[in-house]
Coordinates of C-alpha atoms in Angstrom, one line a residue:
X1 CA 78.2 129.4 80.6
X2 CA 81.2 128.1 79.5
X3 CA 81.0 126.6 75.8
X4 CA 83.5 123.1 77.0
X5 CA 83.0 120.8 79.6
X6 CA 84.3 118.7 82.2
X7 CA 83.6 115.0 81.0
X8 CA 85.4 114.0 84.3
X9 CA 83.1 116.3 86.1
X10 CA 79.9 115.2 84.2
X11 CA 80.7 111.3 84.6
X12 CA 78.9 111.0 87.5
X13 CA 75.8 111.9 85.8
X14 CA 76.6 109.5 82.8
X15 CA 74.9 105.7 82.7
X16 CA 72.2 106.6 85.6
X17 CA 70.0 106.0 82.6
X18 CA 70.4 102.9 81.9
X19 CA 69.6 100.8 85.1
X20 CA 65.7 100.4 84.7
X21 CA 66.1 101.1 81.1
X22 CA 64.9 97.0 80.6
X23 CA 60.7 96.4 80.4
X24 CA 58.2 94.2 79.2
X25 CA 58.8 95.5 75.5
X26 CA 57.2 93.9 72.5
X27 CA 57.3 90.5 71.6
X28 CA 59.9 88.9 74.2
X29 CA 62.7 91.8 74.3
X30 CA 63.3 92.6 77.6
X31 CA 66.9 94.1 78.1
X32 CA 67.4 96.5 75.1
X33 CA 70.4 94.8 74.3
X34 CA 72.5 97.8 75.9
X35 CA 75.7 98.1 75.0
X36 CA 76.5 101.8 76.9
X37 CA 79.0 99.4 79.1
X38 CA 81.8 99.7 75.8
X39 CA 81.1 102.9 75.1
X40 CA 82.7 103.9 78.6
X41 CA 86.4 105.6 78.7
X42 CA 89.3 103.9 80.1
X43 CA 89.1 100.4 82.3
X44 CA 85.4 100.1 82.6
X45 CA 83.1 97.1 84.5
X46 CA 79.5 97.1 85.8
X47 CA 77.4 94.9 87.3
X48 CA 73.5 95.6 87.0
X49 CA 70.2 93.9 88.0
X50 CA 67.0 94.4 87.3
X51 CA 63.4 93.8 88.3
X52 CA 60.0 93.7 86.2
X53 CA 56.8 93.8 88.3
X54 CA 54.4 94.2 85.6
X55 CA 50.3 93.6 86.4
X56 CA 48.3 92.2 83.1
X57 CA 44.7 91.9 83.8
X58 CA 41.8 91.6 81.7
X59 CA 38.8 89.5 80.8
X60 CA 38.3 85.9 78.6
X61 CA 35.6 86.1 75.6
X62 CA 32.5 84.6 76.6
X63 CA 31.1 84.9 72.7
X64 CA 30.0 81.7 71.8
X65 CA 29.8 81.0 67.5
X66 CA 31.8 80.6 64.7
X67 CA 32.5 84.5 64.4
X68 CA 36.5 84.4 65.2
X69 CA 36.4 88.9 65.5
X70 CA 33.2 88.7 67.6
X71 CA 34.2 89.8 71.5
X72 CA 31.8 89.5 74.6
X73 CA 32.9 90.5 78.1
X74 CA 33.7 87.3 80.1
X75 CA 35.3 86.4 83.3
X76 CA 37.8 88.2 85.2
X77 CA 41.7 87.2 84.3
X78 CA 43.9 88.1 87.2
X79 CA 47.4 88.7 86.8
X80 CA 49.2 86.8 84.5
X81 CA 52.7 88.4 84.3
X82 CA 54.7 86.2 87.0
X83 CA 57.7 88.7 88.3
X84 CA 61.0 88.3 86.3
X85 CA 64.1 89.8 87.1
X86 CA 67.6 89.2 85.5
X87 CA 71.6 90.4 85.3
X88 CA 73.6 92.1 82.9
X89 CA 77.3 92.5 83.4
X90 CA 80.1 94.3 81.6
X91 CA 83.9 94.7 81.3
X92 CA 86.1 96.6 78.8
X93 CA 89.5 97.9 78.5
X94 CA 91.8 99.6 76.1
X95 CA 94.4 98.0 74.7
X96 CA 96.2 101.0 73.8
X97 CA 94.4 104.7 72.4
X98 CA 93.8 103.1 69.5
X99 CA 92.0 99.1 70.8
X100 CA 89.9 98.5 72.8
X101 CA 88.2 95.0 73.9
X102 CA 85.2 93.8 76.2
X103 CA 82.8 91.6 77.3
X104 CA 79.3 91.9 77.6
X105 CA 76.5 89.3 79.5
X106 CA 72.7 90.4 79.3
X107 CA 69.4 88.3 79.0
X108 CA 67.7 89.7 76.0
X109 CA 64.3 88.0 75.3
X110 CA 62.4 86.4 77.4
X111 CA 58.3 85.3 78.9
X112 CA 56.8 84.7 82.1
X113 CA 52.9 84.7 81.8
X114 CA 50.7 82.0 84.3
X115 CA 47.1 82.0 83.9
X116 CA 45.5 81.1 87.3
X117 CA 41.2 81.8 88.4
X118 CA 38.1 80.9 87.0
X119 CA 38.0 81.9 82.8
X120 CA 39.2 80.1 79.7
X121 CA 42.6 79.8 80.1
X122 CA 42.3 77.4 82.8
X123 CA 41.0 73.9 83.0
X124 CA 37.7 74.0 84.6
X125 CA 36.8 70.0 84.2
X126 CA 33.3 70.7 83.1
X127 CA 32.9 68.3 80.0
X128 CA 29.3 69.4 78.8
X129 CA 30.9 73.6 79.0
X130 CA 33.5 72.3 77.4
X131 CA 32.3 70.7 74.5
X132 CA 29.5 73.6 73.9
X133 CA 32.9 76.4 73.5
X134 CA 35.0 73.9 71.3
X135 CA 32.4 73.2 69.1
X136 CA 31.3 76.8 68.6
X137 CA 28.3 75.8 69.9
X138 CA 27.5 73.2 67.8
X139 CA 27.2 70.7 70.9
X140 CA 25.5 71.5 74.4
X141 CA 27.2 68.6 75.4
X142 CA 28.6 64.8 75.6
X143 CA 24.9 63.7 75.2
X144 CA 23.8 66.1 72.3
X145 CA 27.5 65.7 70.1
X146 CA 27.0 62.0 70.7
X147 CA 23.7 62.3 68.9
X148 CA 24.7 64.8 66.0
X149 CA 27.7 62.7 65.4
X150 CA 25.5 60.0 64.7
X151 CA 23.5 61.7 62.6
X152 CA 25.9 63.0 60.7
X153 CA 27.6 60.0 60.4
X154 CA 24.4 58.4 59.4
X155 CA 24.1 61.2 56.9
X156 CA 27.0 61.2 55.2
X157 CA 26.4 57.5 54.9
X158 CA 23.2 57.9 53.1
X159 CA 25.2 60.8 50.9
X160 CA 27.7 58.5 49.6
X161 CA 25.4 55.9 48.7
X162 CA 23.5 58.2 47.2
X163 CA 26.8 59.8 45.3
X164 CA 27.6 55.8 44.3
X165 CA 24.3 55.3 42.8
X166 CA 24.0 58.1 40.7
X167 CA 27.4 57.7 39.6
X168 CA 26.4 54.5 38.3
X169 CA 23.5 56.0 36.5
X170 CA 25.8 58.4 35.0
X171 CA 28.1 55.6 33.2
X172 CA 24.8 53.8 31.9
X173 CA 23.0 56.8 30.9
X174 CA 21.8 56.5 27.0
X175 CA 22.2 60.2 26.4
X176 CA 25.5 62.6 26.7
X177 CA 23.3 65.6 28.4
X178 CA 22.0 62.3 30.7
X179 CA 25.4 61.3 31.7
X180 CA 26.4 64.9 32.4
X181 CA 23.2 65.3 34.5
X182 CA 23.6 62.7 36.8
X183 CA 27.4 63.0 36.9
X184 CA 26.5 66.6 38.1
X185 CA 24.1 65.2 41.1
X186 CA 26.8 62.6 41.7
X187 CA 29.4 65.3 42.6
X188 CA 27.0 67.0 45.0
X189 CA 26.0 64.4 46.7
X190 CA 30.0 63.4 47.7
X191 CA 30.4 67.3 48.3
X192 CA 27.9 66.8 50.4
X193 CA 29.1 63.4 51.8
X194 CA 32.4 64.8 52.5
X195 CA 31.0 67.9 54.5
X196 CA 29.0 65.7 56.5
X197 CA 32.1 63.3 57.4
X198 CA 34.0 66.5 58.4
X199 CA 31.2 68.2 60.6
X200 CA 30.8 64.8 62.4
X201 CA 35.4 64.8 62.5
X202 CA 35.2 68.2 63.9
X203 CA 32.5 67.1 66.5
X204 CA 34.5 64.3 67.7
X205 CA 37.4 66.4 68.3
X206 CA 35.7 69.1 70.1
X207 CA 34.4 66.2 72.6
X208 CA 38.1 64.4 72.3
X209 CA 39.8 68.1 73.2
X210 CA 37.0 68.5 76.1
X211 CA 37.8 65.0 77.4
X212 CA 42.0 66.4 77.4
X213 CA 40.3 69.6 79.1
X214 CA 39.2 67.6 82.0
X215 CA 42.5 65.4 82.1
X216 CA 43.9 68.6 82.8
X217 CA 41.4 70.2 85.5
X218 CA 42.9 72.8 87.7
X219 CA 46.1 73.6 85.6
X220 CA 46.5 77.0 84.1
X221 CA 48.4 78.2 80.7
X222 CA 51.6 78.8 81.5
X223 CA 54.8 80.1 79.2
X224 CA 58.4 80.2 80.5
X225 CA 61.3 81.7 77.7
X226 CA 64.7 83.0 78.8
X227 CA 67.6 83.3 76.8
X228 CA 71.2 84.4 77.6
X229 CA 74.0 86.3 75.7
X230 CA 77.6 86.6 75.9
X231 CA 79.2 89.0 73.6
X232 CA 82.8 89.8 72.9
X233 CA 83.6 93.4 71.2
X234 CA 86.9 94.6 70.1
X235 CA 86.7 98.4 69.0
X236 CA 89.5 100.5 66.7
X237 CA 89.8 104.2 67.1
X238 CA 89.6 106.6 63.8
X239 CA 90.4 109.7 63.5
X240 CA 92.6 112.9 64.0
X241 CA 91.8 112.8 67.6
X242 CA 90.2 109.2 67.8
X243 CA 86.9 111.0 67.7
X244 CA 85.5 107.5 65.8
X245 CA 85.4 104.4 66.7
X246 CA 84.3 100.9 65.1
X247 CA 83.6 97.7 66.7
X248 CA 82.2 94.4 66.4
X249 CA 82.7 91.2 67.6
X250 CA 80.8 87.8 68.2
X251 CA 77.8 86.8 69.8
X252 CA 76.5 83.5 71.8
X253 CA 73.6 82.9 72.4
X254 CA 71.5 80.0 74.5
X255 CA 67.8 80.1 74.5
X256 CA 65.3 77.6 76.4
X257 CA 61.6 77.6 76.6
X258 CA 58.3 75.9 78.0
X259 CA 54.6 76.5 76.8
X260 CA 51.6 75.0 78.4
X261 CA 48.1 75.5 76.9
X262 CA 45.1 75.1 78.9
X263 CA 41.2 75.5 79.3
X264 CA 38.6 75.8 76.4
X265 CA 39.7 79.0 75.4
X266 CA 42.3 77.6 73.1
X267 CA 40.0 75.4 71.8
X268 CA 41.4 71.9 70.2
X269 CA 44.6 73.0 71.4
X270 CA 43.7 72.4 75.2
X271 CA 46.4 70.3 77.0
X272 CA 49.1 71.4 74.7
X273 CA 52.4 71.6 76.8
X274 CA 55.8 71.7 74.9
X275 CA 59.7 72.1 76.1
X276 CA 62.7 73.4 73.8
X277 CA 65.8 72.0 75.5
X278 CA 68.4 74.8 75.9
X279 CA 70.3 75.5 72.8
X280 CA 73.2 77.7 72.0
X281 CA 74.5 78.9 68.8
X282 CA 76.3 81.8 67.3
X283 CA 75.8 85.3 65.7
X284 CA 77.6 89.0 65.4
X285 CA 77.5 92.6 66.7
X286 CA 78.6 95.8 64.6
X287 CA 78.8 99.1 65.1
X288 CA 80.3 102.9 64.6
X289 CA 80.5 105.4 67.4
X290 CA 81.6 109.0 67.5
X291 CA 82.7 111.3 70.6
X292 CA 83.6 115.0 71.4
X293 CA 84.7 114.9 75.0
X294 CA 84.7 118.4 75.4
X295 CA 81.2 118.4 75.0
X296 CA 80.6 115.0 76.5
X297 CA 79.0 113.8 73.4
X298 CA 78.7 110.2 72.6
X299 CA 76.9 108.7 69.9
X300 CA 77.0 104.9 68.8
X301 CA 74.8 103.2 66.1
X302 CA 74.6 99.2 66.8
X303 CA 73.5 96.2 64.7
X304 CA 73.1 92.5 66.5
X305 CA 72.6 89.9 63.4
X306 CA 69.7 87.6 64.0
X307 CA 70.9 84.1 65.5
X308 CA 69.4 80.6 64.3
X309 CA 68.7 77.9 66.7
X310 CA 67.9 74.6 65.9
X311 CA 67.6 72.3 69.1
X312 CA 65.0 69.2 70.3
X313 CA 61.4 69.7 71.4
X314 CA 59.3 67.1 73.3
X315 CA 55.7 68.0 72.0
X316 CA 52.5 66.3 73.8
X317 CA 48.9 67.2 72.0
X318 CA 46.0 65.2 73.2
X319 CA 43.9 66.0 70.1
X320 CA 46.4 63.7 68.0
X321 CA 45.2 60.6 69.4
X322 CA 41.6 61.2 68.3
X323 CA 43.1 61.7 65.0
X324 CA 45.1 58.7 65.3
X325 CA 48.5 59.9 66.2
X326 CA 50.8 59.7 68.5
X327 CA 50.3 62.4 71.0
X328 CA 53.4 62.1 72.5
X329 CA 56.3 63.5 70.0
X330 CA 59.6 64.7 70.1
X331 CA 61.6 66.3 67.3
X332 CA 63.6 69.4 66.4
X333 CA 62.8 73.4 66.0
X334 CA 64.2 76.2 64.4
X335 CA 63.9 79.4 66.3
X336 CA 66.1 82.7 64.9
X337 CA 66.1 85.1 67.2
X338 CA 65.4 88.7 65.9
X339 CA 68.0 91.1 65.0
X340 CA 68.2 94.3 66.4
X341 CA 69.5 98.2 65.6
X342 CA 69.7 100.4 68.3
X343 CA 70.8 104.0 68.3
X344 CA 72.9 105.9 71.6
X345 CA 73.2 109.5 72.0
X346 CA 74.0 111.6 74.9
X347 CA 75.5 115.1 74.9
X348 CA 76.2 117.7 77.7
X349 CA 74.0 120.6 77.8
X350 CA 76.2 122.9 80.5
X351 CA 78.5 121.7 82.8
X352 CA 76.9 119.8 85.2
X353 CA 73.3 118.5 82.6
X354 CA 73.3 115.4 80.5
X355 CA 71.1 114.9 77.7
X356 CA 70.4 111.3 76.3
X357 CA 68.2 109.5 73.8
X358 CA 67.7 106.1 73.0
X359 CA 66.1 104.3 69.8
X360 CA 65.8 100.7 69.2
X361 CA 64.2 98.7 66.0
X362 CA 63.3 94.8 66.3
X363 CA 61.6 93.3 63.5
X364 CA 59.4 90.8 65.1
X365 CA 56.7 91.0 62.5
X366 CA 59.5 88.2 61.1
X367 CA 59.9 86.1 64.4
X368 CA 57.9 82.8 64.8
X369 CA 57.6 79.7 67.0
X370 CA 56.9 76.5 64.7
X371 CA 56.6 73.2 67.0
X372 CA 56.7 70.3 63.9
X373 CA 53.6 68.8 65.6
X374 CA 51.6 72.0 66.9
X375 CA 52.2 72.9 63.0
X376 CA 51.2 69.4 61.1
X377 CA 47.4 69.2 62.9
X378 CA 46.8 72.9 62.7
X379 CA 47.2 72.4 58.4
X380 CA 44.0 70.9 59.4
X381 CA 42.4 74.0 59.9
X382 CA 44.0 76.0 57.3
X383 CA 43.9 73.4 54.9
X384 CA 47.5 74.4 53.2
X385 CA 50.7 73.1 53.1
X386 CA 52.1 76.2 55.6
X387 CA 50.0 75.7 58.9
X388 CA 50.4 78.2 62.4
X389 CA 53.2 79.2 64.2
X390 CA 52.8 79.0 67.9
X391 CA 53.6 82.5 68.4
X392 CA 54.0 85.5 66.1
X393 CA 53.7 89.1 65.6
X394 CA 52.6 91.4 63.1
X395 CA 54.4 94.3 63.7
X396 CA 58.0 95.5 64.4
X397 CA 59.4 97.4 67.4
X398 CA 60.0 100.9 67.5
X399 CA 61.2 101.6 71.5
X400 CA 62.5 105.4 71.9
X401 CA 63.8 107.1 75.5
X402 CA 64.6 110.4 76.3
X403 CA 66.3 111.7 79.3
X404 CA 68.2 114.1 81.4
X405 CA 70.7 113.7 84.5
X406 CA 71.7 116.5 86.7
X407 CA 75.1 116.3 88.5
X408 CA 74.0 117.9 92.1
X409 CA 77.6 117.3 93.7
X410 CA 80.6 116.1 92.9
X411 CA 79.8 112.4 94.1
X412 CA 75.9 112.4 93.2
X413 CA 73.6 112.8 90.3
X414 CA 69.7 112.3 89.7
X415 CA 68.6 111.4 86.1
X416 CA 64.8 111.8 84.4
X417 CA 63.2 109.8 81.5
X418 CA 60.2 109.3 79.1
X419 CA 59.9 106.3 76.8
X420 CA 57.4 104.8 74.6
X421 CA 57.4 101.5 73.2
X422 CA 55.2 100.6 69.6
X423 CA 54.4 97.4 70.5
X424 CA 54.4 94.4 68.2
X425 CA 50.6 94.8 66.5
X426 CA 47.3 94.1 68.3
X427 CA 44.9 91.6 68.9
X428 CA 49.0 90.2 70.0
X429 CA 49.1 86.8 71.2
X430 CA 47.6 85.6 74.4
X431 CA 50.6 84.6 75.9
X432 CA 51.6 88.4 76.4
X433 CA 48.7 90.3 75.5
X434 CA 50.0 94.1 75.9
X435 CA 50.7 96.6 72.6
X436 CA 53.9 98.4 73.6
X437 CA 53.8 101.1 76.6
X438 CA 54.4 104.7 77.7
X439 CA 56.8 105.2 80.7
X440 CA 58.4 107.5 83.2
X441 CA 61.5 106.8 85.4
X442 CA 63.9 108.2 88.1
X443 CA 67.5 107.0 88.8
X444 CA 70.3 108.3 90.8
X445 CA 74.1 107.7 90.5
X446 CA 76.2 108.2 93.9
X447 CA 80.1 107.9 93.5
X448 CA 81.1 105.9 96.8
X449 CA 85.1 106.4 95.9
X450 CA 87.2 108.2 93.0
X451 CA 86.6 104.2 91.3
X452 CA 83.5 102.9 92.4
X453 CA 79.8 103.9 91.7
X454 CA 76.6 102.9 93.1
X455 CA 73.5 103.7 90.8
X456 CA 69.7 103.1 91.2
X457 CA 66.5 103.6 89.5
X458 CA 62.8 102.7 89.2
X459 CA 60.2 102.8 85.7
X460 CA 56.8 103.1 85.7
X461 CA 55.2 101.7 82.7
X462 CA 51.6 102.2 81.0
X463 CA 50.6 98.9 79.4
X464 CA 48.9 99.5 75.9
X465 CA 45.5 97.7 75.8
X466 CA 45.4 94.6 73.5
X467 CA 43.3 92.3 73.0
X468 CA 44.6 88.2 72.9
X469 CA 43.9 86.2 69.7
X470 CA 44.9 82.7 68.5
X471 CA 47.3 82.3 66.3
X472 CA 43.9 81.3 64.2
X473 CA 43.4 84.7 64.5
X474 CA 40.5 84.1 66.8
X475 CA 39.8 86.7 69.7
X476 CA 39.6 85.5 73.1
X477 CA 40.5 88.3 75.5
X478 CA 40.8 91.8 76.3
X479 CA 43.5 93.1 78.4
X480 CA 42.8 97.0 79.7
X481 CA 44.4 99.3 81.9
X482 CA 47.4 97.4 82.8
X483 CA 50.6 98.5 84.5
X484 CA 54.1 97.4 85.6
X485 CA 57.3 98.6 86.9
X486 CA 61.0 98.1 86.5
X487 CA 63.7 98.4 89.6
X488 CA 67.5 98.4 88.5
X489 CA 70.8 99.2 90.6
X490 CA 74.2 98.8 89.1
X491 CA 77.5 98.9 90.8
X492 CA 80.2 100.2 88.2
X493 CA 83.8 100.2 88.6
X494 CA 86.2 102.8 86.4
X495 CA 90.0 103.0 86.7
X496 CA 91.0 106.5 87.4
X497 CA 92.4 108.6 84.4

C-alpha cells in the first residue's frame, strides 16, 4: 500500500457525503450549514437539492385536570410533518495560491408541521367538550360554567362585603388585640374575594376560548418557518506549503414565518394565528482549515455568529377580547437566530477510500419566539413580569456523521454514513415534537466529464420519541416510533488542474 495518494484520483469519492447530509435536526436546523463547497481545490461550483419526507405520528393527551405532567393515551395524530425540500448552491475560486473567494446560498432553519384528523390540535366545534378541556374540568359545559360563574361571582360578592365590614370593625374596635383580630379576618375574606373573582375570570375565558374554538371549526395547527442565507467567504493561505488556510466573510440572512394554533389542546391559546413579515439582516462566518494533499486530508473548524432580526408581526388572539383587548394587533419581534460551530474532517485511508466525520453544535437551549401579544396575556398565567415564548428549547444540539466513500472506477464512487442527532430536550414543543434521531445513508458520485459531476444520495432517519408540551410546560402528546427520509443530488462543476 502505498503510504501517498492521489487526491486527483480520490476526488471522485470526495463530497458524495454531503448531498442528504440535511434532516429534520433539532429545533429548526435543517441544512447543517455546510460549507464543504469552499473547502474544494481550484475553480469550484455546485448546485444541490434536497428532499425531507419525514412521518411524525403520535397521539393527543386525553387527561383531563389540573395536573400539567399527567399523560393519558388519546386520539390518533396522523402525520404532521408536511414534505419540505430546499437548494443550496456554491461557487469559489482562487484568486491566486494564496486568496481565495466564494459564495455560498443554503436554507438553514426552517418548519413545516400541519395538524389535520380528529384530536386536540384541531378545531372540533363542540362548545360543551370544549369548555370541559379548557377549564381543566372545571366546566361540563356552556350551561354548568354559566352557573359556577354566577356563583362565584355571587360569592366573591358576598366576600368582599364581608372583607368591607369587618374592615370597618377593625378601625372601631376599642382594643389593639381587637383591631388586629378583625383586621386579620378582613384580609382573608378579600384573599378569599379575590380567588373567587379569578376562578369565575378563568371560567369565562375557558368558555370565551371555546366560543374562538368553534369560530375556528375544521382548521388544524399549522406552522410554516423558512429562512435563507447568502454568505460571502474570502480565505488566505498560511503556511510553508499553504497547508493552512483562514477565512471569513459576511452573512445575510432573511427569515419569514407563520403559526396557527388550533383545537382545545392549546387551551386559551386556541385560534391563535400570527405572521412575521420577511426580514433580513446581517451576521459573520469564521474559520481555520488545514490540508495534506498527499494524504487527502482536509480539516476545517467553522463559527457562524448568531444574527438578530427585528421585523413586524400581525398577531390575532381571540382570548384578548374577553379580557377587553384588542384581539387584533400588530407590532414588532426580535428573533436571533442561533449560532453555530461545526467541525469537517476527511482523510484518505489508501488510495482509492475516504474517511469523513462531521460534528456540529447549535445552542438552541438560547433560541426563543416572543410575539409582544402571545407574551403580555400569558404574564397572566405566570403572574411575572417575563411571560412565555412561543417556542423554545431546552437543550443544545450536538449532530455528529461518520462516513466512508469508495472510489470503484475512475469516474464513480459509492459513499456510507451513520449519524446521530441530540435533539433539543424532551417533552420539545408541539409544533415539532421529535428528540434528535439516529440515521443511515447511501450516496454515489459519477464523474460525467473530466469537469463535471453528477452525485446522489438517500438518508434514513429514526425519529427519537418525544412527547409535545406547552410552552406552559403542560403535556399534551406523545409522538412514538416515527421516521423520515432525506433525498439529495448535486451537480458539481471543477476546472481541471
Amino acid at each position: 500500500m502505498r503510504s501517498t495518494f492521489c487526491l486527483k484520483a480520490l476526488s471522485v469519492a470526495i463530497a458524495t457525503f454531503s448531498v442528504a447530509s440535511a434532516a429534520s435536526a433539532a429545533g429548526l436546523d435543517r441544512s447543517g450549514q455546510d460549507i464543504t463547497a469552499f473547502l474544494q481545490d481550484g475553480l469550484y461550483a455546485e448546485a444541490v437539492y434536497t428532499y425531507i419526507d419525514a412521518d411524525v405520528t403520535g397521539h393527543d393527551n386525553a387527561y383531563i385536570g389540573a395536573d400539567d405532567k399527567a399523560y393519558t393515551k388519546g386520539n390518533k395524530i396522523g402525520d404532521i410533518a408536511e414534505s419540505y425540500d430546499f437548494f443550496r448552491y456554491g461557487v469559489k475560486a482562487d484568486i491566486n495560491d494564496t486568496f481565495s473567494v466564494g459564495i455560498l446560498y443554503d436554507e438553514p432553519f426552517g418548519a413545516a408541521a400541519d395538524y389535520t384528523g380528529d384530536n386536540n390540535f384541531v378545531a372540533q366545534g363542540n362548545l360543551d367538550d370544549a369548555i370541559n378541556a379548557i377549564s381543566n374540568g372545571n366546566a361540563t359545559g356552556l350551561v354548568d360554567a354559566g352557573n359556577k360563574i354566577g356563583q362565584l361571582s355571587q360569592g366573591a360578592t358576598q366576600a368582599g362585603q364581608a372583607a368591607a365590614q369587618l374592615a370597618q370593625q377593625a378601625q372601631n374596635a376599642t382594643s389593639p388585640q381587637a383591631a388586629a383580630e378583625f383586621a386579620k379576618q378582613a384580609k382573608a375574606a378579600q384573599d378569599k374575594a379575590l380567588e373567587l373573582k379569578g376562578q369565575a375570570e378563568s371560567l369565562g375565558a375557558a368558555v370565551a376560548s371555546a366560543q374562538a374554538e368553534k369560530a375556528t371549526t375544521g382548521e388544524g395547527t399549522n406552522v410554516e418557518v423558512r429562512t435563507e442565507n447568502v454568505t460571502g467567504i474570502l480565505g488566505a493561505k498560511l503556511g510553508t506549503n499553504k497547508e493552512f488556510q483562514i477565512y471569513g466573510g459576511p452573512v445575510a440572512q432573511q427569515v419569514q414565518a407563520d403559526v396557527a394554533l388550533r383545537g382545545v389542546g392549546y387551551g386559551p391559546a386556541t385560534g391563535y394565528t400570527a405572521h412575521i413579515s420577511s426580514d433580513q439582516d446581517f451576521g459573520w462566518l469564521a474559520g481555520v482549515s488545514y490540508s495534506k494533499p498527499e494524504i487527502a486530508l482536509k480539516a476545517a473548524l467553522t463559527y457562524r455568529s448568531e444574527i438578530e432580526h427585528n421585523t413586524n408581526i400581525d398577531e390575532q388572539y381571540p382570548i384578548v377580547a374577553a379580557l377587553g383587548g384588542d384581539p387584533s394587533q400588530g407590532g414588532t419581534i426580535e428573533i436571533t437566530t442561533p449560532k453555530s460551530v461545526n467541525f469537517d474532517f476527511q482523510t484518505g485511508i489508501n488510495p482509492t477510500t475516504l474517511a469523513t466525520a462531521k460534528v456540529r453544535w447549535v445552542p438552541w437551549g438560547d433560541f426563543a419566539i416572543v410575539p409582544p401579544l402571545y407574551n403580555e396575556v400569558s404574564k397572566r398565567a405566570t403572574e411575572d413580569d417575563k411571560g412565555l415564548a412561543l417556542v423554545s428549547y431546552d437543550d443544545d444540539q450536538w449532530q455528529v456523521e461518520l462516513g466512508l466513500a469508495k472510489r470503484l472506477t475512475p469516474a464513480l464512487a459509492v459513499s456510507g454514513n451513520i449519524g446521530w442527532d441530540s435533539g433539543a430536550g424532551n417533552p420539545v414543543t408541539s409544533l415539532g415534537p421529535i428528540e434528535g434521531y439516529y440515521s443511515a445513508g447511501l450516496g454515489a458520485k459519477y464523474n460525467v466529464t473530466e469537469n463535471w459531476a453528477v452525485s446522489a444520495g438517500g438518508k434514513y432517519l429514526w425519529f427519537g420519541d418525544a412527547k409535545g408540551q406547552l410552552p406552559t410546560r403542560k403535556v399534551v402528546a406523545n409522538f412514538e416510533d416515527n421516521d423520515g427520509y432525506v433525498l439529495g443530488v448535486k451537480l458539481s462543476y471543477q476546472a481541471a488542474q
